[in-house]
Amino acid sequence: MSKKSVVTEAQEIQLAIELINLGARLQLLESETSLSRERLLKLYKELKGVSPPKGMLPFSTDWFITWQPNIHSSLFIGIYRYLQEHAKISGIEAIVKAYRLYLEQAELDANGEPVLSLTRAWTLIRFFDSKMLTTTACCDCGGHFVVHRLDLHDHYTCGLCHMPSRAGKTKKARADAISASLAAA
């Protein structure tokens, strides 16, 4: 029978609390801590007041390639890589710090949520580690953007330099335009 360290367990609980407060799903918590599922469920319910969301984690690289998610994912991966290279941190610590910096820079969507959730950011890193995704430079602005690893990247133009025709035409943008026109009248 192995002895459990009280300090190690306290650190695991602290990490789980931080991840839950940032919006982590249960599968992420189970992967990144050694706490039992039951303890994580209790902790989640205590912090959030509700049970954790059910269902599978997203497992498609395609989400990260679409226009708005690509911009946010590219911002996050740039921050993450910078922290790895210059701050010499890795693993979940790098993901959490990069995500906090991402939240400081990113605008929230129409529901008041960041476009890139912590769980998606964690999944993004896993896709990079498994070499399913990579970054490539935009030939217009020089920024580095998330792309499928096996796609052709010659003359790549990012979604900021070449916005899709429907970009920004969300329900919230329409509602804001209507309310602005009503206020002007």
CSV table of C-alpha atoms in Angstrom, one decimal:
chain,number,residue,atom,x,y,z
A,1,MET,CA,0.0,0.0,0.0
A,2,SER,CA,1.5,3.3,-1.0
A,3,LYS,CA,1.3,6.4,1.1
A,4,LYS,CA,-0.4,9.5,-0.2
A,5,SER,CA,1.2,12.8,0.4
A,6,VAL,CA,-1.1,15.4,1.9
A,7,VAL,CA,0.8,18.2,0.2
A,8,THR,CA,0.5,16.5,-3.2
A,9,GLU,CA,-3.2,15.9,-2.7
A,10,ALA,CA,-3.6,19.6,-1.7
A,11,GLN,CA,-1.8,20.6,-4.9
A,12,GLU,CA,-4.0,18.4,-7.0
A,13,ILE,CA,-7.1,19.8,-5.4
A,14,GLN,CA,-5.9,23.4,-6.0
A,15,LEU,CA,-5.2,22.6,-9.6
A,16,ALA,CA,-8.7,21.0,-10.0
A,17,ILE,CA,-10.3,24.2,-8.5
A,18,GLU,CA,-8.4,26.4,-10.8
A,19,LEU,CA,-9.3,24.3,-13.8
A,20,ILE,CA,-13.0,24.2,-12.8
A,21,ASN,CA,-13.1,27.9,-12.3
A,22,LEU,CA,-11.7,28.4,-15.8
A,23,GLY,CA,-14.5,26.1,-17.2
A,24,ALA,CA,-12.8,22.7,-17.6
A,25,ARG,CA,-14.9,19.7,-18.4
A,26,LEU,CA,-14.7,16.6,-16.2
A,27,GLN,CA,-12.7,14.6,-18.8
A,28,LEU,CA,-10.0,17.3,-18.7
A,29,LEU,CA,-9.9,17.2,-14.9
A,30,GLU,CA,-9.6,13.4,-14.9
A,31,SER,CA,-6.7,13.6,-17.4
A,32,GLU,CA,-4.7,16.3,-15.6
A,33,THR,CA,-5.2,15.3,-12.0
A,34,SER,CA,-4.9,12.1,-10.1
A,35,LEU,CA,-8.1,12.7,-8.1
A,36,SER,CA,-10.9,10.2,-8.3
A,37,ARG,CA,-13.9,10.9,-10.4
A,38,GLU,CA,-16.1,11.0,-7.3
A,39,ARG,CA,-13.9,13.6,-5.6
A,40,LEU,CA,-13.8,15.7,-8.8
A,41,LEU,CA,-17.6,15.5,-9.1
A,42,LYS,CA,-18.0,16.6,-5.5
A,43,LEU,CA,-15.5,19.4,-6.0
A,44,TYR,CA,-17.3,20.6,-9.2
A,45,LYS,CA,-20.7,20.6,-7.6
A,46,GLU,CA,-19.4,22.5,-4.6
A,47,LEU,CA,-17.8,25.2,-6.7
A,48,LYS,CA,-20.4,25.5,-9.5
A,49,GLY,CA,-23.5,24.5,-7.6
A,50,VAL,CA,-24.5,22.1,-10.5
A,51,SER,CA,-23.3,18.8,-12.0
A,52,PRO,CA,-20.6,19.0,-14.7
A,53,PRO,CA,-21.8,19.0,-18.3
A,54,LYS,CA,-22.2,15.5,-19.7
A,55,GLY,CA,-21.2,14.3,-23.1
A,56,MET,CA,-18.1,13.7,-25.1
A,57,LEU,CA,-15.4,16.2,-25.7
A,58,PRO,CA,-15.1,17.7,-29.1
A,59,PHE,CA,-12.8,15.6,-31.3
A,60,SER,CA,-12.6,17.4,-34.6
A,61,THR,CA,-9.7,19.4,-35.9
A,62,ASP,CA,-12.1,21.2,-38.3
A,63,TRP,CA,-13.5,23.4,-35.6
A,64,PHE,CA,-10.1,25.1,-35.2
A,65,ILE,CA,-9.9,25.8,-38.9
A,66,THR,CA,-13.2,27.8,-39.3
A,67,TRP,CA,-12.9,31.6,-39.4
A,68,GLN,CA,-13.4,32.9,-35.9
A,69,PRO,CA,-12.2,29.9,-34.0
A,70,ASN,CA,-9.1,29.9,-36.1
A,71,ILE,CA,-8.2,33.4,-35.1
A,72,HIS,CA,-8.7,32.7,-31.4
A,73,SER,CA,-6.9,29.3,-31.6
A,74,SER,CA,-4.0,30.9,-33.4
A,75,LEU,CA,-3.8,33.6,-30.7
A,76,PHE,CA,-3.8,31.0,-28.0
A,77,ILE,CA,-1.2,28.7,-29.6
A,78,GLY,CA,1.1,31.7,-30.1
A,79,ILE,CA,0.8,32.6,-26.4
A,80,TYR,CA,1.3,29.0,-25.4
A,81,ARG,CA,4.4,28.5,-27.5
A,82,TYR,CA,5.9,31.8,-26.3
A,83,LEU,CA,5.5,30.7,-22.7
A,84,GLN,CA,7.0,27.3,-23.4
A,85,GLU,CA,10.0,28.9,-25.1
A,86,HIS,CA,10.7,31.9,-22.9
A,87,ALA,CA,9.1,31.0,-19.5
A,88,LYS,CA,10.3,27.4,-19.7
A,89,ILE,CA,6.9,26.0,-18.5
A,90,SER,CA,5.1,23.1,-19.9
A,91,GLY,CA,2.1,20.8,-19.4
A,92,ILE,CA,-1.1,22.0,-17.8
A,93,GLU,CA,0.7,24.9,-16.1
A,94,ALA,CA,1.5,26.3,-19.6
A,95,ILE,CA,-2.0,25.7,-20.8
A,96,VAL,CA,-3.5,27.5,-17.8
A,97,LYS,CA,-1.2,30.5,-18.0
A,98,ALA,CA,-1.6,30.8,-21.8
A,99,TYR,CA,-5.4,30.5,-21.4
A,100,ARG,CA,-5.5,33.3,-18.7
A,101,LEU,CA,-3.4,35.5,-21.1
A,102,TYR,CA,-5.7,34.6,-24.0
A,103,LEU,CA,-8.8,35.7,-21.9
A,104,GLU,CA,-7.2,39.1,-21.2
A,105,GLN,CA,-6.9,39.7,-25.0
A,106,ALA,CA,-10.0,38.0,-26.5
A,107,GLU,CA,-13.5,39.5,-26.9
A,108,LEU,CA,-16.4,37.5,-25.6
A,109,ASP,CA,-19.0,36.1,-28.0
A,110,ALA,CA,-22.7,37.0,-28.0
A,111,ASN,CA,-23.4,34.8,-25.0
A,112,GLY,CA,-20.6,36.4,-22.9
A,113,GLU,CA,-18.3,33.4,-23.3
A,114,PRO,CA,-14.9,33.3,-24.9
A,115,VAL,CA,-14.8,31.7,-28.3
A,116,LEU,CA,-12.1,29.3,-27.2
A,117,SER,CA,-13.0,27.4,-24.0
A,118,LEU,CA,-10.3,25.9,-21.8
A,119,THR,CA,-11.4,22.4,-22.8
A,120,ARG,CA,-11.0,23.3,-26.5
A,121,ALA,CA,-7.6,25.0,-25.8
A,122,TRP,CA,-6.5,21.8,-24.0
A,123,THR,CA,-7.7,19.7,-27.0
A,124,LEU,CA,-5.9,22.0,-29.4
A,125,ILE,CA,-2.6,21.3,-27.6
A,126,ARG,CA,-3.3,17.6,-27.8
A,127,PHE,CA,-3.9,18.0,-31.6
A,128,PHE,CA,-0.6,19.8,-31.9
A,129,ASP,CA,1.2,17.1,-29.8
A,130,SER,CA,-0.2,14.4,-32.0
A,131,LYS,CA,0.8,16.3,-35.2
A,132,MET,CA,-2.7,16.7,-36.5
A,133,LEU,CA,-2.5,20.5,-36.6
A,134,THR,CA,0.3,22.9,-37.1
A,135,THR,CA,0.8,26.6,-37.8
A,136,THR,CA,1.8,28.4,-41.0
A,137,ALA,CA,2.5,32.0,-41.8
A,138,CYS,CA,0.1,34.1,-43.7
A,139,CYS,CA,1.7,35.4,-46.9
A,140,ASP,CA,0.0,38.8,-46.4
A,141,CYS,CA,0.5,39.7,-42.8
A,142,GLY,CA,3.1,37.2,-41.7
A,143,GLY,CA,1.1,36.0,-38.7
A,144,HIS,CA,1.1,32.3,-37.8
A,145,PHE,CA,-2.3,30.6,-38.0
A,146,VAL,CA,-3.6,27.1,-37.1
A,147,VAL,CA,-3.9,24.8,-40.2
A,148,HIS,CA,-4.3,21.0,-40.8
A,149,ARG,CA,-0.8,19.6,-41.0
A,150,LEU,CA,-1.3,17.7,-44.2
A,151,ASP,CA,-3.0,20.5,-46.2
A,152,LEU,CA,-1.1,22.5,-48.8
A,153,HIS,CA,0.1,25.8,-47.3
A,154,ASP,CA,1.7,27.6,-50.2
A,155,HIS,CA,0.4,31.2,-50.5
A,156,TYR,CA,-1.8,30.8,-47.3
A,157,THR,CA,-3.9,33.8,-46.5
A,158,CYS,CA,-5.4,34.0,-43.0
A,159,GLY,CA,-9.0,34.8,-42.1
A,160,LEU,CA,-8.0,38.3,-41.0
A,161,CYS,CA,-6.5,39.3,-44.3
A,162,HIS,CA,-9.2,37.6,-46.4
A,163,MET,CA,-12.4,37.7,-44.3
A,164,PRO,CA,-15.2,35.4,-45.4
A,165,SER,CA,-18.2,37.3,-46.8
A,166,ARG,CA,-20.4,36.4,-43.8
A,167,ALA,CA,-17.9,37.3,-41.2
A,168,GLY,CA,-19.3,39.4,-38.4
A,169,LYS,CA,-22.9,39.0,-39.5
A,170,THR,CA,-24.1,37.4,-36.3
A,171,LYS,CA,-27.4,37.8,-34.6
A,172,LYS,CA,-25.7,40.1,-32.1
A,173,ALA,CA,-24.2,42.3,-34.8
A,174,ARG,CA,-27.6,42.6,-36.5
A,175,ALA,CA,-29.3,43.4,-33.1
A,176,ASP,CA,-26.6,46.1,-32.4
A,177,ALA,CA,-27.0,47.6,-35.8
A,178,ILE,CA,-30.8,47.8,-35.3
A,179,SER,CA,-30.6,49.3,-31.8
A,180,ALA,CA,-28.0,51.8,-33.1
A,181,SER,CA,-30.3,52.9,-35.9
A,182,LEU,CA,-33.3,53.1,-33.5
A,183,ALA,CA,-31.2,55.3,-31.1
A,184,ALA,CA,-30.2,57.6,-34.0
A,185,ALA,CA,-33.8,58.0,-35.1
